[in-house]
GROMACS .gro file of C-alpha atoms in nm:
model
  228
    1MET     CA    1   0.000   0.000   0.000
    2ARG     CA    2   0.118   0.351  -0.078
    3ALA     CA    3   0.117   0.662   0.138
    4TYR     CA    4   0.132   1.023   0.022
    5VAL     CA    5   0.319   1.226   0.284
    6LEU     CA    6   0.254   1.602   0.284
    7CYS     CA    7   0.589   1.773   0.347
    8GLY     CA    8   0.515   2.113   0.197
    9GLY     CA    9   0.460   2.322   0.510
   10PHE     CA   10   0.666   2.639   0.556
   11GLY     CA   11   0.723   2.570   0.926
   12THR     CA   12   0.689   2.938   1.010
   13ARG     CA   13   0.637   2.881   1.383
   14LEU     CA   14   0.953   2.669   1.406
   15ARG     CA   15   1.184   2.929   1.252
   16SER     CA   16   1.299   3.032   1.599
   17VAL     CA   17   1.446   2.687   1.667
   18THR     CA   18   1.547   2.546   1.328
   19ASP     CA   19   1.632   2.653   0.975
   20THR     CA   20   1.567   2.313   0.819
   21GLN     CA   21   1.268   2.197   0.619
   22LYS     CA   22   0.987   2.135   0.870
   23ALA     CA   23   0.963   1.758   0.820
   24LEU     CA   24   1.339   1.726   0.855
   25VAL     CA   25   1.373   1.902   1.191
   26PRO     CA   26   1.630   1.699   1.387
   27VAL     CA   27   1.518   1.498   1.690
   28HIS     CA   28   1.789   1.314   1.882
   29GLY     CA   29   2.019   1.325   1.582
   30GLU     CA   30   1.780   1.216   1.309
   31PRO     CA   31   1.514   1.391   1.097
   32PHE     CA   32   1.161   1.376   1.236
   33LEU     CA   33   1.042   1.246   0.898
   34ALA     CA   34   1.255   0.934   0.942
   35ARG     CA   35   1.049   0.846   1.249
   36VAL     CA   36   0.720   0.896   1.066
   37LEU     CA   37   0.835   0.676   0.777
   38ARG     CA   38   0.939   0.396   1.013
   39GLN     CA   39   0.594   0.401   1.170
   40LEU     CA   40   0.440   0.368   0.823
   41ALA     CA   41   0.663   0.069   0.745
   42ARG     CA   42   0.561  -0.098   1.072
   43ALA     CA   43   0.197  -0.050   0.973
   44GLY     CA   44   0.240  -0.234   0.644
   45ILE     CA   45   0.303   0.054   0.402
   46SER     CA   46   0.551  -0.048   0.131
   47GLU     CA   47   0.603   0.278  -0.058
   48ALA     CA   48   0.555   0.650  -0.005
   49VAL     CA   49   0.537   0.962  -0.218
   50LEU     CA   50   0.680   1.269  -0.045
   51CYS     CA   51   0.495   1.584  -0.153
   52ALA     CA   52   0.722   1.885  -0.104
   53HIS     CA   53   0.764   2.249  -0.202
   54TYR     CA   54   0.941   2.467   0.054
   55ARG     CA   55   1.308   2.365   0.071
   56ALA     CA   56   1.230   2.054  -0.130
   57GLU     CA   57   1.598   2.026  -0.219
   58GLN     CA   58   1.668   1.930   0.143
   59VAL     CA   59   1.422   1.642   0.113
   60ALA     CA   60   1.582   1.538  -0.217
   61GLU     CA   61   1.926   1.531  -0.056
   62GLN     CA   62   1.806   1.292   0.216
   63LEU     CA   63   1.571   1.079   0.005
   64ALA     CA   64   1.803   0.779  -0.035
   65ALA     CA   65   1.897   0.774   0.334
   66LEU     CA   66   1.532   0.802   0.441
   67ALA     CA   67   1.432   0.517   0.210
   68HIS     CA   68   1.711   0.292   0.338
   69ASP     CA   69   1.638   0.369   0.702
   70ALA     CA   70   1.265   0.295   0.678
   71GLY     CA   71   1.285   0.014   0.422
   72LEU     CA   72   1.036   0.194   0.196
   73ARG     CA   73   1.038   0.281  -0.172
   74LEU     CA   74   1.031   0.661  -0.175
   75THR     CA   75   0.946   0.903  -0.457
   76LEU     CA   76   0.967   1.281  -0.432
   77VAL     CA   77   0.711   1.505  -0.605
   78VAL     CA   78   0.783   1.879  -0.595
   79GLU     CA   79   0.503   2.132  -0.636
   80PRO     CA   80   0.592   2.417  -0.876
   81THR     CA   81   0.421   2.661  -0.637
   82ALA     CA   82   0.276   2.619  -0.289
   83MET     CA   83  -0.058   2.443  -0.347
   84GLY     CA   84  -0.191   2.378   0.004
   85THR     CA   85  -0.260   2.037   0.155
   86GLY     CA   86  -0.529   1.946  -0.095
   87GLY     CA   87  -0.343   2.076  -0.397
   88ALA     CA   88  -0.027   1.893  -0.293
   89LEU     CA   89  -0.218   1.564  -0.300
   90LEU     CA   90  -0.386   1.635  -0.633
   91ASN     CA   91  -0.053   1.733  -0.787
   92ALA     CA   92   0.112   1.416  -0.657
   93LEU     CA   93  -0.174   1.198  -0.783
   94ARG     CA   94  -0.129   1.347  -1.131
   95GLU     CA   95   0.244   1.266  -1.129
   96GLN     CA   96   0.220   0.939  -0.937
   97PRO     CA   97  -0.133   0.796  -0.981
   98ALA     CA   98  -0.246   0.571  -0.699
   99PRO     CA   99  -0.254   0.200  -0.792
  100GLY     CA  100  -0.515   0.125  -0.526
  101ARG     CA  101  -0.649   0.249  -0.194
  102TYR     CA  102  -0.388   0.476  -0.032
  103LEU     CA  103  -0.310   0.682   0.277
  104VAL     CA  104  -0.247   1.055   0.304
  105LEU     CA  105  -0.081   1.209   0.609
  106ASN     CA  106   0.096   1.516   0.739
  107ALA     CA  107   0.472   1.488   0.778
  108ASP     CA  108   0.475   1.694   1.099
  109THR     CA  109   0.257   1.457   1.305
  110PHE     CA  110   0.363   1.154   1.508
  111LEU     CA  111   0.135   0.856   1.572
  112ASP     CA  112   0.205   0.506   1.692
  113ALA     CA  113   0.214   0.255   1.408
  114GLU     CA  114  -0.123   0.122   1.523
  115GLY     CA  115  -0.292   0.442   1.405
  116TYR     CA  116  -0.170   0.390   1.050
  117ARG     CA  117  -0.242   0.018   1.073
  118LEU     CA  118  -0.606   0.087   1.155
  119MET     CA  119  -0.632   0.296   0.839
  120VAL     CA  120  -0.454   0.036   0.625
  121GLN     CA  121  -0.695  -0.231   0.743
  122GLY     CA  122  -1.006  -0.018   0.688
  123GLN     CA  123  -1.230   0.007   0.383
  124GLY     CA  124  -1.322   0.289   0.148
  125ASN     CA  125  -1.272   0.657   0.222
  126ALA     CA  126  -1.193   0.732   0.586
  127LEU     CA  127  -1.012   0.964   0.821
  128LEU     CA  128  -0.851   0.900   1.157
  129GLY     CA  129  -1.007   1.060   1.464
  130VAL     CA  130  -0.841   1.091   1.803
  131GLN     CA  131  -0.981   1.201   2.137
  132VAL     CA  132  -0.795   1.491   2.300
  133ASP     CA  133  -0.844   1.685   2.620
  134ASP     CA  134  -0.820   2.024   2.447
  135ARG     CA  135  -0.932   2.051   2.085
  136SER     CA  136  -0.882   2.428   2.048
  137ARG     CA  137  -0.576   2.385   1.820
  138TYR     CA  138  -0.746   2.131   1.597
  139GLY     CA  139  -1.044   2.083   1.370
  140SER     CA  140  -1.325   1.897   1.546
  141LEU     CA  141  -1.526   1.611   1.396
  142GLU     CA  142  -1.900   1.551   1.400
  143VAL     CA  143  -1.973   1.180   1.363
  144ASP     CA  144  -2.301   0.989   1.346
  145ALA     CA  145  -2.387   0.671   1.539
  146ALA     CA  146  -2.263   0.454   1.252
  147GLY     CA  147  -1.918   0.615   1.258
  148ARG     CA  148  -1.966   0.824   0.945
  149LEU     CA  149  -1.837   1.179   0.921
  150LEU     CA  150  -2.109   1.444   0.928
  151ALA     CA  151  -1.898   1.760   0.931
  152LEU     CA  152  -1.555   1.907   0.992
  153ARG     CA  153  -1.557   2.201   1.230
  154GLU     CA  154  -1.304   2.485   1.239
  155LYS     CA  155  -1.033   2.519   1.501
  156GLY     CA  156  -1.115   2.708   1.819
  157ARG     CA  157  -1.371   2.487   1.992
  158GLU     CA  158  -1.255   2.433   2.347
  159GLY     CA  159  -1.270   2.131   2.576
  160PRO     CA  160  -1.231   1.760   2.508
  161GLY     CA  161  -1.352   1.600   2.188
  162LEU     CA  162  -1.279   1.402   1.875
  163ILE     CA  163  -1.040   1.576   1.636
  164ASN     CA  164  -0.901   1.517   1.290
  165ALA     CA  165  -0.561   1.348   1.327
  166GLY     CA  166  -0.467   1.442   0.969
  167VAL     CA  167  -0.448   1.084   0.839
  168TYR     CA  168  -0.677   0.986   0.552
  169ALA     CA  169  -0.747   0.682   0.336
  170PHE     CA  170  -0.897   0.716  -0.011
  171THR     CA  171  -0.982   0.476  -0.291
  172CYS     CA  172  -0.791   0.520  -0.616
  173GLU     CA  173  -1.109   0.654  -0.783
  174THR     CA  174  -1.188   0.922  -0.522
  175PHE     CA  175  -0.986   1.208  -0.673
  176ALA     CA  176  -0.883   1.048  -1.003
  177SER     CA  177  -1.080   1.299  -1.211
  178ALA     CA  178  -1.027   1.604  -0.987
  179THR     CA  179  -0.879   1.917  -1.139
  180VAL     CA  180  -0.532   1.988  -1.006
  181ARG     CA  181  -0.547   2.321  -0.825
  182ALA     CA  182  -0.430   2.493  -0.511
  183CYS     CA  183  -0.672   2.405  -0.230
  184SER     CA  184  -0.705   2.292   0.130
  185MET     CA  185  -0.768   1.931   0.224
  186GLU     CA  186  -0.979   2.025   0.526
  187GLN     CA  187  -1.164   2.326   0.389
  188GLU     CA  188  -1.223   2.220   0.028
  189LEU     CA  189  -1.140   1.864  -0.077
  190LEU     CA  190  -1.295   1.685   0.220
  191PRO     CA  191  -1.620   1.888   0.229
  192GLU     CA  192  -1.658   1.836  -0.147
  193LEU     CA  193  -1.604   1.461  -0.102
  194LEU     CA  194  -1.844   1.448   0.192
  195ALA     CA  195  -2.115   1.610  -0.018
  196ARG     CA  196  -2.110   1.326  -0.271
  197GLU     CA  197  -2.022   1.013  -0.074
  198ALA     CA  198  -1.972   0.870   0.274
  199VAL     CA  199  -1.650   0.914   0.467
  200GLY     CA  200  -1.589   0.687   0.765
  201VAL     CA  201  -1.416   0.788   1.088
  202ILE     CA  202  -1.179   0.539   1.245
  203GLU     CA  203  -1.106   0.616   1.609
  204TYR     CA  204  -0.754   0.580   1.745
  205GLY     CA  205  -0.658   0.590   2.111
  206GLY     CA  206  -0.278   0.594   2.096
  207ARG     CA  207  -0.016   0.867   2.109
  208PHE     CA  208  -0.066   1.173   1.892
  209ILE     CA  209   0.130   1.496   1.862
  210ASP     CA  210   0.214   1.746   1.591
  211ILE     CA  211   0.547   1.928   1.611
  212GLY     CA  212   0.426   2.254   1.458
  213THR     CA  213   0.530   2.477   1.749
  214PRO     CA  214   0.855   2.498   1.948
  215GLN     CA  215   0.662   2.386   2.257
  216SER     CA  216   0.517   2.074   2.094
  217LEU     CA  217   0.851   1.989   1.932
  218ASP     CA  218   1.018   2.011   2.271
  219ARG     CA  219   0.748   1.794   2.427
  220TYR     CA  220   0.789   1.535   2.153
  221ALA     CA  221   1.168   1.526   2.192
  222ASN     CA  222   1.146   1.481   2.568
  223ASP     CA  223   0.834   1.267   2.618
  224PHE     CA  224   0.794   1.043   2.313
  225ARG     CA  225   0.994   0.729   2.245
  226MET     CA  226   0.998   0.518   1.933
  227GLU     CA  227   0.867   0.163   1.939
  228PRO     CA  228   1.139  -0.104   1.980
   0.00000   0.00000   0.00000
């Protein structure tokens, strides 16, 4: 199974602590992306397409080492201009069409392998939901009793709840005829998909953190350990 890994973020909030490409920020002597790719391999992913724009040359320089470390076949697709999370996927699908059902994920988020494994083992179009104590930094999910997604809510809602973990599974037909354009996964592609067909929500109860701020990066480096 293939994964498309979104590495195009500018990492603006991390500029105070690193000058590297966001996905490549070093953690205990290795790029954060290496840890994400190893989790994918543990979950049964065999190949990944890295979707990059900002400082894509840094990803290109480390591509062979990342592939060897994770035991994955890696391909790099570079966006000609910043296209957003949705546009990055559509651009990558045009250059590297999906051979079957595939995963999409953010390169700045760490999950245990079980989170990806749940998505690999699922069916159809789905996204991963995770319960958090404070959802104010994340987009909330509204889900019906059958586990189908009803709506994606904007960031800012406070208190505990189910949030979007930023991991998706799509069938190879889902976006095959979509026009390649700059767009947001959360604000455009997913709502458009939800309007025409069902999207399941798979709940995950393991570790979850994004390293988008200096504080969360520090917490990850100090509190999270890789699986043996």
